[in-house]
mmCIF file of N, CA and C in Angstrom:
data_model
loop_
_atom_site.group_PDB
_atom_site.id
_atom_site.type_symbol
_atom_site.label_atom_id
_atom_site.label_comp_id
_atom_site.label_asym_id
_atom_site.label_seq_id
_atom_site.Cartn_x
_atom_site.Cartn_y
_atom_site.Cartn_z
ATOM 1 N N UNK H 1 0.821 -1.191 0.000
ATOM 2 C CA UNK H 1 0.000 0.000 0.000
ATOM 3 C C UNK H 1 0.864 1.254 0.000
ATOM 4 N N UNK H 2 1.730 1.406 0.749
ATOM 5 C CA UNK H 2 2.688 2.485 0.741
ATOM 6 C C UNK H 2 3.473 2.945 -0.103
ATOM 7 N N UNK H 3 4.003 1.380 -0.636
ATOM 8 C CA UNK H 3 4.894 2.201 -2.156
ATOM 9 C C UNK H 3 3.957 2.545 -3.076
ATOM 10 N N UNK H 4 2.765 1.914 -3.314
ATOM 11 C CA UNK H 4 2.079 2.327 -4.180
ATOM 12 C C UNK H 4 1.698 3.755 -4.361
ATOM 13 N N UNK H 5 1.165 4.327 -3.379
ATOM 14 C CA UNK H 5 0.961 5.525 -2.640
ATOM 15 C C UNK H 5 1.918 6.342 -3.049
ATOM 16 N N UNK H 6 2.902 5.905 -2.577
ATOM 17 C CA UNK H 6 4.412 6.859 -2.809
ATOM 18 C C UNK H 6 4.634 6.779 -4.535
ATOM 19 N N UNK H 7 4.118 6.128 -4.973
ATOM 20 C CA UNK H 7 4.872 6.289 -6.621
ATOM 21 C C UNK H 7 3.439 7.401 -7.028
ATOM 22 N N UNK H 8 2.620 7.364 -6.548
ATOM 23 C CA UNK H 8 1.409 7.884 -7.454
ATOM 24 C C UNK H 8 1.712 9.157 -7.180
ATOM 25 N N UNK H 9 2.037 9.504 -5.707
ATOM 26 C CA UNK H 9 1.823 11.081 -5.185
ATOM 27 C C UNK H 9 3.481 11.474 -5.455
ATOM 28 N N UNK H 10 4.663 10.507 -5.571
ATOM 29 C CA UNK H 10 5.615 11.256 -5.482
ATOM 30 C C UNK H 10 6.659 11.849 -4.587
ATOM 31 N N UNK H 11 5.951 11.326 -3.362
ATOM 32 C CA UNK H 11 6.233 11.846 -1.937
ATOM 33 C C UNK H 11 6.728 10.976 -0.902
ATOM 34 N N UNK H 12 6.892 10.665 -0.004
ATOM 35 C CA UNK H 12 6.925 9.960 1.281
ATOM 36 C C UNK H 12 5.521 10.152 1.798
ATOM 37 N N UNK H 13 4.588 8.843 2.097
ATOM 38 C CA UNK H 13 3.676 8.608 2.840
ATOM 39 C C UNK H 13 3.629 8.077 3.984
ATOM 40 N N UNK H 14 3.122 8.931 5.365
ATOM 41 C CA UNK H 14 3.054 8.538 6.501
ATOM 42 C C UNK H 14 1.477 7.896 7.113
ATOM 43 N N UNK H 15 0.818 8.769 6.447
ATOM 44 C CA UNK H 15 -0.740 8.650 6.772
ATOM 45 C C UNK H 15 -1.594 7.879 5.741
ATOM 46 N N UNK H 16 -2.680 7.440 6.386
ATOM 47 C CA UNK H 16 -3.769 7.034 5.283
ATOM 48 C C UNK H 16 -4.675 6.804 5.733
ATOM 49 N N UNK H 17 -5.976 7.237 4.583
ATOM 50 C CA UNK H 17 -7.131 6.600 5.014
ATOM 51 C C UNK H 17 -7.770 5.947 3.920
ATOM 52 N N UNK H 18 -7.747 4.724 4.406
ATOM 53 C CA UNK H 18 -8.044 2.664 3.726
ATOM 54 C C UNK H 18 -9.990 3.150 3.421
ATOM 55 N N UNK H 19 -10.304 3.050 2.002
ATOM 56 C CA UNK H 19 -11.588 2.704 1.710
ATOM 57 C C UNK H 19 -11.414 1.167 1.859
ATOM 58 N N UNK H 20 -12.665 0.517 2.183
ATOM 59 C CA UNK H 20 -12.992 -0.833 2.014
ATOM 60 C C UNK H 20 -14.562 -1.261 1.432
ATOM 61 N N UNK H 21 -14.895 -2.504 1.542
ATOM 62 C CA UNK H 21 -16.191 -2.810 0.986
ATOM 63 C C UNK H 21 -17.020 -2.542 2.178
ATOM 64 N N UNK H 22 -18.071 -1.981 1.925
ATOM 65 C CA UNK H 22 -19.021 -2.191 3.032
ATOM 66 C C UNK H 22 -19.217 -3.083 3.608
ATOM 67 N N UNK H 23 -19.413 -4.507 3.175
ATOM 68 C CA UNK H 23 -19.819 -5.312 3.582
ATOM 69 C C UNK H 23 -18.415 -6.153 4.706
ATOM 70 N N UNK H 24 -17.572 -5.291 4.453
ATOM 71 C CA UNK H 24 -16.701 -5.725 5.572
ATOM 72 C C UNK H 24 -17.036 -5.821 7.375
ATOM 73 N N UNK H 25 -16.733 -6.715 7.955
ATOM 74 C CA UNK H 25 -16.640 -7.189 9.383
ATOM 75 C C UNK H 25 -15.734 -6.166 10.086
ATOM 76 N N UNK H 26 -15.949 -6.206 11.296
ATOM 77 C CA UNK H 26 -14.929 -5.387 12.424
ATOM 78 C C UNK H 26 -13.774 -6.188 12.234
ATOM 79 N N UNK H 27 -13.483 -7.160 11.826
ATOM 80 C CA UNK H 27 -12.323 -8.322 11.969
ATOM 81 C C UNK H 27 -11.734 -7.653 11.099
ATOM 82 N N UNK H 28 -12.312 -8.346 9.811
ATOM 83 C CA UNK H 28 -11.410 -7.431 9.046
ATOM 84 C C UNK H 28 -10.724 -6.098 8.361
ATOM 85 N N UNK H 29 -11.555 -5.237 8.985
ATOM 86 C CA UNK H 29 -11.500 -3.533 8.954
ATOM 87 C C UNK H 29 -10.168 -3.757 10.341
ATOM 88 N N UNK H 30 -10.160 -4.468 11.108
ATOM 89 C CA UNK H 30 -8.651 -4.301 12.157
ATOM 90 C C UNK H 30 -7.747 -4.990 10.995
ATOM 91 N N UNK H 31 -7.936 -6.350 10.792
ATOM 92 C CA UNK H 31 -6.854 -6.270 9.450
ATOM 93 C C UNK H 31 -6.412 -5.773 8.641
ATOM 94 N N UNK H 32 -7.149 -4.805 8.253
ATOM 95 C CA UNK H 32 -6.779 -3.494 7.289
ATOM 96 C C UNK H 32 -5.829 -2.854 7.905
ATOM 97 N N UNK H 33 -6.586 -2.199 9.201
ATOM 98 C CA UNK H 33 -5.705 -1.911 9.880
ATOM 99 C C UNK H 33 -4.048 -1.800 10.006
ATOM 100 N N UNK H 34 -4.282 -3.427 10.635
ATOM 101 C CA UNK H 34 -2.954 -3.909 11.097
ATOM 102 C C UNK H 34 -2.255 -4.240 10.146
ATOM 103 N N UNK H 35 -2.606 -4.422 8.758
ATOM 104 C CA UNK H 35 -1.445 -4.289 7.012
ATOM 105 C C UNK H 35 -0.701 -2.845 7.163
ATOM 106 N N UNK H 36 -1.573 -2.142 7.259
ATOM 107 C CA UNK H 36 -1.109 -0.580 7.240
ATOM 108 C C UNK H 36 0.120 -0.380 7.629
ATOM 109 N N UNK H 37 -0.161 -0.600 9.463
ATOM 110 C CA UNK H 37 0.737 -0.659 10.178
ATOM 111 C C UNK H 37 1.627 -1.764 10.031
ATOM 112 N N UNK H 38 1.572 -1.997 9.694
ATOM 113 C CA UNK H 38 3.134 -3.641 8.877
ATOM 114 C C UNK H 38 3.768 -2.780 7.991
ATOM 115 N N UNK H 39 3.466 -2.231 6.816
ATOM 116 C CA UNK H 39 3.987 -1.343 6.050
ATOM 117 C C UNK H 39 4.433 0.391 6.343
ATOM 118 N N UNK H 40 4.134 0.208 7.626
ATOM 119 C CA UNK H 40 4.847 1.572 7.941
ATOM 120 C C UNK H 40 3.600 2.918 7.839
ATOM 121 N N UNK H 41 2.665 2.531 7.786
ATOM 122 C CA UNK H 41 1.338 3.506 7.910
ATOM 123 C C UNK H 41 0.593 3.409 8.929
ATOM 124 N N UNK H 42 0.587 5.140 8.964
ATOM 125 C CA UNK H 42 -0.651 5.247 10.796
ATOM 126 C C UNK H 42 -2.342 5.424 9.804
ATOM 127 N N UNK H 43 -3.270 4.082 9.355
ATOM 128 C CA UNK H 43 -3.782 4.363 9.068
ATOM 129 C C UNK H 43 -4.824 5.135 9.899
ATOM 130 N N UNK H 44 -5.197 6.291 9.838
ATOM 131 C CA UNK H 44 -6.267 6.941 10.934
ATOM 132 C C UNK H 44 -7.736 6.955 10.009
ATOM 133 N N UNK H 45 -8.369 6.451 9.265
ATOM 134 C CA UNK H 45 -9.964 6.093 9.203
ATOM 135 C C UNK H 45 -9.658 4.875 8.425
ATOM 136 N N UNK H 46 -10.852 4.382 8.775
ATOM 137 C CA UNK H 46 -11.389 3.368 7.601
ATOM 138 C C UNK H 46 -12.738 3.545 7.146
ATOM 139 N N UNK H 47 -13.252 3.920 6.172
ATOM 140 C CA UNK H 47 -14.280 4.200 5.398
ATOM 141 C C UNK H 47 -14.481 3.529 4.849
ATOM 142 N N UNK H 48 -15.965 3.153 4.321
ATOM 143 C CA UNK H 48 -16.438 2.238 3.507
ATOM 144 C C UNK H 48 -16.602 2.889 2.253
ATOM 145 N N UNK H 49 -17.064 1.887 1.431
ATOM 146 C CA UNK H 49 -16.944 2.304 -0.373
ATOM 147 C C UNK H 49 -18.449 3.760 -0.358
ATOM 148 N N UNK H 50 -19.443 2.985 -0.103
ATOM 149 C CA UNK H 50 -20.459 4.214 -0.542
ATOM 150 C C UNK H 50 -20.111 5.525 0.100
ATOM 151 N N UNK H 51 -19.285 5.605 1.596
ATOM 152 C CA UNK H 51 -18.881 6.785 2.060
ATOM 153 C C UNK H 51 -18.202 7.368 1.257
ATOM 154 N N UNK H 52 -17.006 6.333 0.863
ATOM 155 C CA UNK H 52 -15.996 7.406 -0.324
ATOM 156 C C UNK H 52 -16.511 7.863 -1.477
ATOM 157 N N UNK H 53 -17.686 7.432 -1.966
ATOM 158 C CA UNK H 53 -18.094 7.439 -3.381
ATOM 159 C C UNK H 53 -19.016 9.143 -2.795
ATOM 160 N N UNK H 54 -19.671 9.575 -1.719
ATOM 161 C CA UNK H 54 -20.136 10.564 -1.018
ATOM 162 C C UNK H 54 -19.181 11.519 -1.205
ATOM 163 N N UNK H 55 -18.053 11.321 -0.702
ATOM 164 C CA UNK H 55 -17.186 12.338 -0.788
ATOM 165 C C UNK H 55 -16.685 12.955 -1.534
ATOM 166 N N UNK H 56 -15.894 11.528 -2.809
ATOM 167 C CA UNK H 56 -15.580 11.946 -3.601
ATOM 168 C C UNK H 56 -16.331 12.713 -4.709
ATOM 169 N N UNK H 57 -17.853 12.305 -4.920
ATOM 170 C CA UNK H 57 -18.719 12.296 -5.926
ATOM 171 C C UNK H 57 -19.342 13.223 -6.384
#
């Protein structure tokens, strides 16, 4: 997730915030999580898809 991040923006990435499927579990929204943080990211939200599609849209 991070290098990816980093090649798109160009930058060093510290932060993130992980869209996922709605239909995701608390289990695995902490797994999201805890990838993040394996790769060196403080992810601070996790949002679901129709939220991001709100925001972005």
């Amino acid at each position: 997730m991070k290098e990816t991040a980093e090649a798109y923006l160009g930058k060093s990435v510290s932060k993130a915030i992980v869209m996922v499927p709605a239909y995701f579990d608390d289990a695995q929204r902490q797994a999201t999580k805890d990838a993040g943080r394996i790769v060196g990211l403080d992810v601070t939200r996790i949002i679901n898809e129709p939220t991001a599609a709100a925001i972005c849209g």
